[in-house]
Amino acid sequence: EVQLMESGGDLVQPGGSLRLSCAASGFTFSNYNMNWVRQAPGKGLEWLSYIGSASSTIFYADSVKGRFTISRDNGKNSLFLQMNSLRDEDTAVYYCARALQGYRYGRGGMDVWGQGTTVTVSS
Amino acid sequence: DIQMTQSPSSLSASVGDRVTITCRASQSISNYLNWYQQEPRKAPKLLIYGAFSLQSGVPSRFSGSGSGTDFTLTISSLQPEDFATYYCQQTDSTPYTFGQGTKLEIK
């Protein structure tokens, strides 16, 4: 079964750091581009970041650029999101999502999603 | 950034109804438009990619159309499991922005 499973969400104080992980299974992870998307409580979806299959292409939303870093370890079938300088407005459910194959730079949307991990930024 | 505007924001309909949701981009995005369905407390699910291509496993009552700046998602005959929130997303250029969502409720 194709599956993504996020972990690492927690309660953290403003200014703090957190590292999210996403474990992939059931498909050849190294062949796929990946994304992070978040959803604040009661709000819509916000795309955060994209990484190509070989990590050679990376994009960020302006809201996280310079604070968050996306990375991957194809040998461990894992995707990561290092989050620094966290703010109250970063409180959300964070999803990792697989980019649909056949489109460059994730332009075909996201066809497999994890269940999400919750990050709460609060003092 | 490209802004995506969905209408309506909410919609009440009955089982068997035909429903159309509209998504408008602030500039042309060719056909780089995707539609997702999200049930409460669940991850989104890809329904349509490339404006009109049906994702594998998605029922044929869902269809997408449009190009440039104006797009529609149509559900030809609503089923009970279709009551959810729907989002459009442009993937023409980063940041890959979503619409604000359309909540489809049972009348």
mmCIF file of N, CA and C in Angstrom, chain A residues 4 6 11 16 19 43 49-50 59-60 65 71-73 75 84 92 97 101 105 110-111 115-116 122:
data_model
loop_
_atom_site.group_PDB
_atom_site.id
_atom_site.type_symbol
_atom_site.label_atom_id
_atom_site.label_comp_id
_atom_site.label_asym_id
_atom_site.label_seq_id
_atom_site.Cartn_x
_atom_site.Cartn_y
_atom_site.Cartn_z
ATOM 1 N N LEU A 4 2.191 7.553 3.190
ATOM 2 C CA LEU A 4 3.057 8.572 3.771
ATOM 3 C C LEU A 4 2.643 8.771 5.212
ATOM 4 N N GLU A 6 3.569 11.201 8.532
ATOM 5 C CA GLU A 6 4.294 12.301 9.153
ATOM 6 C C GLU A 6 4.477 12.053 10.646
ATOM 7 N N LEU A 11 4.062 20.736 20.625
ATOM 8 C CA LEU A 11 3.853 22.084 21.151
ATOM 9 C C LEU A 11 5.235 22.713 21.323
ATOM 10 N N GLY A 16 11.032 28.957 18.704
ATOM 11 C CA GLY A 16 11.626 27.633 18.795
ATOM 12 C C GLY A 16 11.760 26.940 17.452
ATOM 13 N N ARG A 19 11.574 19.670 13.902
ATOM 14 C CA ARG A 19 11.866 18.967 12.659
ATOM 15 C C ARG A 19 10.792 17.928 12.409
ATOM 16 N N LYS A 43 -8.932 26.699 8.779
ATOM 17 C CA LYS A 43 -8.566 27.463 7.580
ATOM 18 C C LYS A 43 -8.326 26.548 6.379
ATOM 19 N N SER A 49 6.314 24.042 0.410
ATOM 20 C CA SER A 49 7.627 23.755 -0.143
ATOM 21 C C SER A 49 7.588 22.533 -1.045
ATOM 22 N N TYR A 50 8.512 22.511 -1.997
ATOM 23 C CA TYR A 50 8.661 21.416 -2.973
ATOM 24 C C TYR A 50 10.122 21.028 -3.042
ATOM 25 N N PHE A 59 11.704 24.689 -3.867
ATOM 26 C CA PHE A 59 10.931 25.931 -3.840
ATOM 27 C C PHE A 59 10.320 26.108 -2.452
ATOM 28 N N TYR A 60 10.089 27.367 -2.087
ATOM 29 C CA TYR A 60 9.438 27.691 -0.824
ATOM 30 C C TYR A 60 8.383 28.771 -1.041
ATOM 31 N N LYS A 65 10.073 31.023 3.728
ATOM 32 C CA LYS A 65 11.411 31.124 3.153
ATOM 33 C C LYS A 65 12.364 31.735 4.160
ATOM 34 N N SER A 71 14.167 18.877 3.041
ATOM 35 C CA SER A 71 15.244 17.976 2.638
ATOM 36 C C SER A 71 14.690 16.558 2.548
ATOM 37 N N ARG A 72 15.492 15.669 2.018
ATOM 38 C CA ARG A 72 15.065 14.279 1.894
ATOM 39 C C ARG A 72 16.262 13.352 1.987
ATOM 40 N N ASP A 73 15.979 12.120 2.360
ATOM 41 C CA ASP A 73 16.996 11.070 2.389
ATOM 42 C C ASP A 73 16.413 9.893 1.617
ATOM 43 N N GLY A 75 17.762 7.201 0.669
ATOM 44 C CA GLY A 75 18.173 5.905 1.204
ATOM 45 C C GLY A 75 17.288 5.444 2.352
ATOM 46 N N ASN A 84 12.461 26.570 11.830
ATOM 47 C CA ASN A 84 13.120 27.440 12.814
ATOM 48 C C ASN A 84 12.342 28.735 12.977
ATOM 49 N N ALA A 92 -0.534 24.701 12.884
ATOM 50 C CA ALA A 92 -1.261 24.071 11.787
ATOM 51 C C ALA A 92 -1.050 22.565 11.813
ATOM 52 N N ALA A 97 3.132 15.444 0.959
ATOM 53 C CA ALA A 97 2.320 15.012 -0.177
ATOM 54 C C ALA A 97 3.224 14.716 -1.368
ATOM 55 N N GLN A 101 3.384 12.058 -10.716
ATOM 56 C CA GLN A 101 4.480 11.798 -11.638
ATOM 57 C C GLN A 101 4.110 12.232 -13.054
ATOM 58 N N TYR A 105 8.501 19.763 -11.707
ATOM 59 C CA TYR A 105 8.332 20.727 -10.611
ATOM 60 C C TYR A 105 6.991 20.594 -9.891
ATOM 61 N N MET A 110 -0.815 16.904 -6.298
ATOM 62 C CA MET A 110 -0.316 15.982 -5.285
ATOM 63 C C MET A 110 -1.275 14.814 -5.111
ATOM 64 N N ASP A 111 -0.793 13.604 -5.403
ATOM 65 C CA ASP A 111 -1.705 12.471 -5.483
ATOM 66 C C ASP A 111 -1.722 11.568 -4.256
ATOM 67 N N GLN A 115 -1.346 11.597 6.768
ATOM 68 C CA GLN A 115 -2.496 11.914 7.635
ATOM 69 C C GLN A 115 -2.307 13.233 8.366
ATOM 70 N N GLY A 116 -1.092 13.774 8.327
ATOM 71 C CA GLY A 116 -0.809 15.060 8.951
ATOM 72 C C GLY A 116 -0.237 14.937 10.346
ATOM 73 N N SER A 122 2.988 28.139 20.764
ATOM 74 C CA SER A 122 2.328 28.909 21.819
ATOM 75 C C SER A 122 3.217 28.975 23.045
#
